[in-house]
Amino acid sequence: MESPATSNTEVLATIRSELREHADPARAAGAQAYMRSSLPSLGVRVPEVRRIAKDAAAAAPFRSGEELRATVLDLWRHSEVREERYAAIDLTANRMVSRDLHMLPVYEEIIRTGAWWDFVDGVSGRIFGLLQAHREEMTAVLRAWSTDEDFWFRRASIIAQLKAKAATDTALLAAVIEPNLGDGEFFVRKAIGWALREYAKTSPDWVAAFVAKHSAVISPLSRREALRRLNGRAARR
């Protein structure tokens, strides 16, 4: 029996040291307050965190998907500042694992233990990558998430296709939104509006018809967000 993969300690050390070198104390307090987080912030901007994670992985490449997963979970579970968790998510952008279904438990842990919009939204694009590569399995997963008792999983199911454009599976999009139309949770209602607004850029007629069909149950927030671009288009005519 093979022993579990160990973390890439060089990547971890580089990320941790570089993040602290780029700390901005003046920005940190505001960032922590904005996120309503008990986890301290260094005040490092998101693009800079992304660059640090990418450069660290390039300087000490992962030898396998197993090593990458171990490193991501190590950084995530032992994070002392919020930016370390951002960097953990950024490491999952590596092409080595973009179609690897073994990443699903990693994303599930991030959603469950992160339990805030920046972390959940941070892995949504990765989940779409898995959906593209494993359509049948991930369709079942997202349908199950859409009725999960944890509303962060429901949000994740709704925004998973956010950047899909013409590749959007509209049957799946409807299936994950419909059970949540009457949900009173702000982050779910916002996700519904966001997902529909984004897809309206590709298929405004589909979104308009969907909103009209569910007009009796869709929340005012979701409706407003979903139709924002459509209303603007109508006004310009």
C-alpha atoms as a printed R data frame, in Angstrom:
    type eleno elety resid chain resno       x      y       z
1   ATOM     1    CA   MET     A     1   0.000  0.000   0.000
2   ATOM     2    CA   GLU     A     2   1.373  3.367  -1.039
3   ATOM     3    CA   SER     A     3   1.875  6.010   1.634
4   ATOM     4    CA   PRO     A     4  -0.168  9.228   1.331
5   ATOM     5    CA   ALA     A     5   1.398 11.997  -0.739
6   ATOM     6    CA   THR     A     6   3.244 14.675   1.206
7   ATOM     7    CA   SER     A     7   3.066 18.412   0.671
8   ATOM     8    CA   ASN     A     8   5.463 20.395  -1.483
9   ATOM     9    CA   THR     A     9   7.216 22.119   1.389
10  ATOM    10    CA   GLU     A    10   9.105 24.484  -0.908
11  ATOM    11    CA   VAL     A    11   5.876 25.831  -2.384
12  ATOM    12    CA   LEU     A    12   4.381 26.231   1.080
13  ATOM    13    CA   ALA     A    13   7.414 28.056   2.452
14  ATOM    14    CA   THR     A    14   7.620 30.383  -0.534
15  ATOM    15    CA   ILE     A    15   3.934 31.304  -0.416
16  ATOM    16    CA   ARG     A    16   3.984 31.973   3.309
17  ATOM    17    CA   SER     A    17   7.107 34.100   3.215
18  ATOM    18    CA   GLU     A    18   6.135 36.025   0.063
19  ATOM    19    CA   LEU     A    19   2.702 36.848   1.411
20  ATOM    20    CA   ARG     A    20   4.218 38.344   4.527
21  ATOM    21    CA   GLU     A    21   6.772 40.307   2.526
22  ATOM    22    CA   HIS     A    22   3.920 41.910   0.565
23  ATOM    23    CA   ALA     A    23   1.745 42.627   3.603
24  ATOM    24    CA   ASP     A    24   0.013 45.987   3.719
25  ATOM    25    CA   PRO     A    25  -1.005 46.702   7.346
26  ATOM    26    CA   ALA     A    26  -2.958 49.813   6.363
27  ATOM    27    CA   ARG     A    27  -5.129 47.762   4.015
28  ATOM    28    CA   ALA     A    28  -5.324 44.671   6.225
29  ATOM    29    CA   ALA     A    29  -7.733 46.013   8.838
30  ATOM    30    CA   GLY     A    30 -10.194 47.177   6.192
31  ATOM    31    CA   ALA     A    31  -9.972 43.885   4.318
32  ATOM    32    CA   GLN     A    32 -10.637 41.889   7.482
33  ATOM    33    CA   ALA     A    33 -13.621 44.064   8.393
34  ATOM    34    CA   TYR     A    34 -15.040 43.839   4.861
35  ATOM    35    CA   MET     A    35 -14.922 40.042   4.965
36  ATOM    36    CA   ARG     A    36 -16.329 39.979   8.523
37  ATOM    37    CA   SER     A    37 -13.592 37.498   9.242
38  ATOM    38    CA   SER     A    38 -12.019 36.309  12.463
39  ATOM    39    CA   LEU     A    39  -9.092 35.114  10.366
40  ATOM    40    CA   PRO     A    40  -6.516 37.909  10.134
41  ATOM    41    CA   SER     A    41  -5.678 39.529   6.816
42  ATOM    42    CA   LEU     A    42  -2.287 40.680   5.558
43  ATOM    43    CA   GLY     A    43  -3.807 43.206   3.197
44  ATOM    44    CA   VAL     A    44  -2.266 41.592   0.106
45  ATOM    45    CA   ARG     A    45  -4.348 42.233  -3.008
46  ATOM    46    CA   VAL     A    46  -5.934 39.252  -4.742
47  ATOM    47    CA   PRO     A    47  -3.950 39.592  -8.028
48  ATOM    48    CA   GLU     A    48  -0.726 39.656  -6.014
49  ATOM    49    CA   VAL     A    49  -1.744 36.552  -4.071
50  ATOM    50    CA   ARG     A    50  -2.472 34.809  -7.363
51  ATOM    51    CA   ARG     A    51   0.928 35.788  -8.755
52  ATOM    52    CA   ILE     A    52   2.725 34.574  -5.643
53  ATOM    53    CA   ALA     A    53   0.997 31.183  -5.769
54  ATOM    54    CA   LYS     A    54   1.646 30.786  -9.494
55  ATOM    55    CA   ASP     A    55   5.322 31.729  -9.208
56  ATOM    56    CA   ALA     A    56   5.848 29.433  -6.223
57  ATOM    57    CA   ALA     A    57   4.408 26.474  -8.139
58  ATOM    58    CA   ALA     A    58   6.491 27.319 -11.221
59  ATOM    59    CA   ALA     A    59   9.697 27.460  -9.183
60  ATOM    60    CA   ALA     A    60   9.055 24.098  -7.513
61  ATOM    61    CA   PRO     A    61   6.691 22.157  -9.809
62  ATOM    62    CA   PHE     A    62   4.339 19.579  -8.377
63  ATOM    63    CA   ARG     A    63   5.340 16.029  -9.190
64  ATOM    64    CA   SER     A    64   1.794 14.680  -9.152
65  ATOM    65    CA   GLY     A    65  -1.817 15.578  -8.600
66  ATOM    66    CA   GLU     A    66  -1.610 13.844  -5.236
67  ATOM    67    CA   GLU     A    67   1.215 16.145  -4.126
68  ATOM    68    CA   LEU     A    68  -0.715 19.189  -5.303
69  ATOM    69    CA   ARG     A    69  -3.824 18.136  -3.389
70  ATOM    70    CA   ALA     A    70  -1.793 17.488  -0.247
71  ATOM    71    CA   THR     A    71  -0.186 20.925  -0.550
72  ATOM    72    CA   VAL     A    72  -3.513 22.690  -1.103
73  ATOM    73    CA   LEU     A    73  -5.082 21.004   1.920
74  ATOM    74    CA   ASP     A    74  -2.014 21.647   4.071
75  ATOM    75    CA   LEU     A    75  -2.081 25.343   3.229
76  ATOM    76    CA   TRP     A    76  -5.852 25.539   3.652
77  ATOM    77    CA   ARG     A    77  -6.068 23.673   6.957
78  ATOM    78    CA   HIS     A    78  -3.112 25.405   8.585
79  ATOM    79    CA   SER     A    79  -3.706 28.904   7.291
80  ATOM    80    CA   GLU     A    80  -3.007 31.697   9.742
81  ATOM    81    CA   VAL     A    81  -4.167 34.512   7.441
82  ATOM    82    CA   ARG     A    82  -6.930 34.759   4.846
83  ATOM    83    CA   GLU     A    83  -4.521 35.207   1.962
84  ATOM    84    CA   GLU     A    84  -3.055 31.747   2.592
85  ATOM    85    CA   ARG     A    85  -6.490 30.319   1.887
86  ATOM    86    CA   TYR     A    86  -6.736 32.378  -1.284
87  ATOM    87    CA   ALA     A    87  -3.353 31.002  -2.341
88  ATOM    88    CA   ALA     A    88  -4.529 27.447  -1.649
89  ATOM    89    CA   ILE     A    89  -7.445 27.985  -4.031
90  ATOM    90    CA   ASP     A    90  -5.126 29.590  -6.593
91  ATOM    91    CA   LEU     A    91  -2.925 26.484  -6.607
92  ATOM    92    CA   THR     A    92  -5.892 24.446  -7.849
93  ATOM    93    CA   ALA     A    93  -5.738 26.353 -11.151
94  ATOM    94    CA   ASN     A    94  -2.853 24.061 -12.146
95  ATOM    95    CA   ARG     A    95  -3.670 22.218 -15.396
96  ATOM    96    CA   MET     A    96  -2.480 18.979 -13.816
97  ATOM    97    CA   VAL     A    97  -5.737 18.771 -11.841
98  ATOM    98    CA   SER     A    98  -8.177 20.796 -13.951
99  ATOM    99    CA   ARG     A    99 -10.015 17.635 -15.099
100 ATOM   100    CA   ASP     A   100  -9.213 15.473 -12.053
101 ATOM   101    CA   LEU     A   101 -12.342 14.287 -10.259
102 ATOM   102    CA   HIS     A   102 -10.188 13.562  -7.196
103 ATOM   103    CA   MET     A   103 -10.221 17.329  -6.649
104 ATOM   104    CA   LEU     A   104 -13.928 17.265  -5.782
105 ATOM   105    CA   PRO     A   105 -13.392 16.392  -2.083
106 ATOM   106    CA   VAL     A   106 -10.896 19.275  -1.883
107 ATOM   107    CA   TYR     A   107 -13.458 21.735  -3.221
108 ATOM   108    CA   GLU     A   108 -16.107 20.292  -0.916
109 ATOM   109    CA   GLU     A   109 -13.855 20.870   2.087
110 ATOM   110    CA   ILE     A   110 -13.153 24.441   0.984
111 ATOM   111    CA   ILE     A   111 -16.874 25.158   0.630
112 ATOM   112    CA   ARG     A   112 -17.827 23.471   3.903
113 ATOM   113    CA   THR     A   113 -15.095 24.871   6.119
114 ATOM   114    CA   GLY     A   114 -14.613 28.188   4.316
115 ATOM   115    CA   ALA     A   115 -18.329 28.982   4.566
116 ATOM   116    CA   TRP     A   116 -18.075 32.450   3.057
117 ATOM   117    CA   TRP     A   117 -18.707 33.886  -0.391
118 ATOM   118    CA   ASP     A   118 -15.095 34.614  -1.379
119 ATOM   119    CA   PHE     A   119 -14.004 31.021  -0.826
120 ATOM   120    CA   VAL     A   120 -17.106 29.457  -2.365
121 ATOM   121    CA   ASP     A   121 -16.929 31.715  -5.403
122 ATOM   122    CA   GLY     A   122 -13.198 31.063  -5.663
123 ATOM   123    CA   VAL     A   123 -13.713 27.382  -6.494
124 ATOM   124    CA   SER     A   124 -16.781 27.786  -8.732
125 ATOM   125    CA   GLY     A   125 -14.724 27.936 -11.917
126 ATOM   126    CA   ARG     A   126 -12.836 24.807 -10.923
127 ATOM   127    CA   ILE     A   127 -16.113 22.987 -10.411
128 ATOM   128    CA   PHE     A   128 -17.194 23.967 -13.920
129 ATOM   129    CA   GLY     A   129 -13.958 22.457 -15.222
130 ATOM   130    CA   LEU     A   130 -14.902 19.169 -13.587
131 ATOM   131    CA   LEU     A   131 -18.417 19.432 -15.017
132 ATOM   132    CA   GLN     A   132 -16.994 19.764 -18.514
133 ATOM   133    CA   ALA     A   133 -14.756 16.733 -18.056
134 ATOM   134    CA   HIS     A   134 -17.178 14.538 -16.083
135 ATOM   135    CA   ARG     A   135 -20.620 15.612 -17.224
136 ATOM   136    CA   GLU     A   136 -22.677 12.732 -15.830
137 ATOM   137    CA   GLU     A   137 -20.984 12.531 -12.440
138 ATOM   138    CA   MET     A   138 -20.849 16.272 -11.831
139 ATOM   139    CA   THR     A   139 -24.411 16.858 -13.003
140 ATOM   140    CA   ALA     A   140 -25.542 14.475 -10.268
141 ATOM   141    CA   VAL     A   141 -23.278 16.216  -7.752
142 ATOM   142    CA   LEU     A   142 -24.592 19.695  -8.551
143 ATOM   143    CA   ARG     A   143 -28.201 18.554  -8.453
144 ATOM   144    CA   ALA     A   144 -27.542 17.085  -4.998
145 ATOM   145    CA   TRP     A   145 -25.783 20.262  -3.842
146 ATOM   146    CA   SER     A   146 -28.774 22.351  -4.934
147 ATOM   147    CA   THR     A   147 -30.856 20.878  -2.105
148 ATOM   148    CA   ASP     A   148 -28.097 20.514   0.485
149 ATOM   149    CA   GLU     A   149 -28.922 21.800   3.971
150 ATOM   150    CA   ASP     A   150 -25.750 23.916   3.813
151 ATOM   151    CA   PHE     A   151 -26.678 26.973   1.767
152 ATOM   152    CA   TRP     A   152 -23.070 27.474   0.657
153 ATOM   153    CA   PHE     A   153 -23.318 24.247  -1.347
154 ATOM   154    CA   ARG     A   154 -26.572 25.495  -2.824
155 ATOM   155    CA   ARG     A   155 -24.832 28.715  -3.835
156 ATOM   156    CA   ALA     A   156 -21.958 26.729  -5.349
157 ATOM   157    CA   SER     A   157 -24.343 24.649  -7.464
158 ATOM   158    CA   ILE     A   158 -26.022 27.788  -8.804
159 ATOM   159    CA   ILE     A   159 -22.857 29.668  -9.808
160 ATOM   160    CA   ALA     A   160 -20.887 26.660 -11.074
161 ATOM   161    CA   GLN     A   161 -21.703 27.567 -14.693
162 ATOM   162    CA   LEU     A   162 -21.215 31.286 -14.226
163 ATOM   163    CA   LYS     A   163 -18.640 31.626 -17.016
164 ATOM   164    CA   ALA     A   164 -19.968 28.858 -19.251
165 ATOM   165    CA   LYS     A   165 -21.604 31.195 -21.788
166 ATOM   166    CA   ALA     A   166 -22.766 29.128 -24.795
167 ATOM   167    CA   ALA     A   167 -21.595 25.932 -23.060
168 ATOM   168    CA   THR     A   168 -24.183 26.406 -20.325
169 ATOM   169    CA   ASP     A   169 -26.316 23.351 -19.638
170 ATOM   170    CA   THR     A   170 -29.654 25.152 -19.284
171 ATOM   171    CA   ALA     A   171 -31.475 22.071 -18.013
172 ATOM   172    CA   LEU     A   172 -28.940 21.833 -15.188
173 ATOM   173    CA   LEU     A   173 -29.029 25.585 -14.541
174 ATOM   174    CA   ALA     A   174 -32.809 25.466 -14.159
175 ATOM   175    CA   ALA     A   175 -32.616 22.324 -12.042
176 ATOM   176    CA   VAL     A   176 -30.273 23.871  -9.469
177 ATOM   177    CA   ILE     A   177 -32.043 27.232  -9.339
178 ATOM   178    CA   GLU     A   178 -35.666 26.062  -9.077
179 ATOM   179    CA   PRO     A   179 -35.405 24.383  -5.629
180 ATOM   180    CA   ASN     A   180 -33.942 27.627  -4.277
181 ATOM   181    CA   LEU     A   181 -36.292 30.224  -5.706
182 ATOM   182    CA   GLY     A   182 -38.146 30.606  -2.418
183 ATOM   183    CA   ASP     A   183 -35.015 30.590  -0.251
184 ATOM   184    CA   GLY     A   184 -34.734 33.590   2.032
185 ATOM   185    CA   GLU     A   185 -30.947 33.413   2.346
186 ATOM   186    CA   PHE     A   186 -29.337 36.512   0.818
187 ATOM   187    CA   PHE     A   187 -26.320 34.680  -0.621
188 ATOM   188    CA   VAL     A   188 -28.578 32.190  -2.400
189 ATOM   189    CA   ARG     A   189 -30.914 34.847  -3.804
190 ATOM   190    CA   LYS     A   190 -27.905 36.881  -4.939
191 ATOM   191    CA   ALA     A   191 -26.383 33.801  -6.598
192 ATOM   192    CA   ILE     A   192 -29.578 33.137  -8.542
193 ATOM   193    CA   GLY     A   193 -29.672 36.678  -9.879
194 ATOM   194    CA   TRP     A   194 -25.970 36.625 -10.674
195 ATOM   195    CA   ALA     A   195 -26.128 33.323 -12.559
196 ATOM   196    CA   LEU     A   196 -29.113 34.456 -14.601
197 ATOM   197    CA   ARG     A   197 -27.613 37.874 -15.308
198 ATOM   198    CA   GLU     A   198 -24.430 36.290 -16.620
199 ATOM   199    CA   TYR     A   199 -26.300 33.855 -18.837
200 ATOM   200    CA   ALA     A   200 -28.461 36.711 -20.134
201 ATOM   201    CA   LYS     A   201 -25.338 37.965 -21.910
202 ATOM   202    CA   THR     A   202 -25.516 34.795 -24.020
203 ATOM   203    CA   SER     A   203 -29.235 34.010 -24.140
204 ATOM   204    CA   PRO     A   204 -31.406 36.914 -22.992
205 ATOM   205    CA   ASP     A   205 -34.583 35.279 -24.266
206 ATOM   206    CA   TRP     A   206 -33.992 32.137 -22.179
207 ATOM   207    CA   VAL     A   207 -33.441 34.198 -19.034
208 ATOM   208    CA   ALA     A   208 -36.467 36.393 -19.675
209 ATOM   209    CA   ALA     A   209 -38.641 33.325 -20.188
210 ATOM   210    CA   PHE     A   210 -37.265 31.623 -17.073
211 ATOM   211    CA   VAL     A   211 -37.967 34.660 -14.895
212 ATOM   212    CA   ALA     A   212 -41.461 35.027 -16.349
213 ATOM   213    CA   LYS     A   213 -42.216 31.353 -15.752
214 ATOM   214    CA   HIS     A   214 -41.237 31.655 -12.082
215 ATOM   215    CA   SER     A   215 -42.527 35.174 -11.486
216 ATOM   216    CA   ALA     A   216 -44.713 34.061  -8.579
217 ATOM   217    CA   VAL     A   217 -41.819 32.679  -6.519
218 ATOM   218    CA   ILE     A   218 -38.590 34.369  -7.607
219 ATOM   219    CA   SER     A   219 -37.397 36.938  -5.070
220 ATOM   220    CA   PRO     A   220 -37.295 40.644  -5.967
221 ATOM   221    CA   LEU     A   221 -33.508 40.611  -5.516
222 ATOM   222    CA   SER     A   222 -33.023 37.662  -7.874
223 ATOM   223    CA   ARG     A   223 -35.426 39.142 -10.416
224 ATOM   224    CA   ARG     A   224 -33.743 42.555 -10.343
225 ATOM   225    CA   GLU     A   225 -30.287 41.075 -10.803
226 ATOM   226    CA   ALA     A   226 -31.413 38.640 -13.502
227 ATOM   227    CA   LEU     A   227 -33.130 41.295 -15.591
228 ATOM   228    CA   ARG     A   228 -30.668 44.129 -15.072
229 ATOM   229    CA   ARG     A   229 -29.090 43.835 -18.526
230 ATOM   230    CA   LEU     A   230 -32.381 42.995 -20.200
231 ATOM   231    CA   ASN     A   231 -34.087 46.068 -18.759
232 ATOM   232    CA   GLY     A   232 -31.184 48.208 -19.875
233 ATOM   233    CA   ARG     A   233 -31.381 46.769 -23.364
234 ATOM   234    CA   ALA     A   234 -35.112 47.443 -23.539
235 ATOM   235    CA   ALA     A   235 -34.602 51.012 -22.379
236 ATOM   236    CA   ARG     A   236 -32.104 51.635 -25.176
237 ATOM   237    CA   ARG     A   237 -34.508 50.486 -27.863
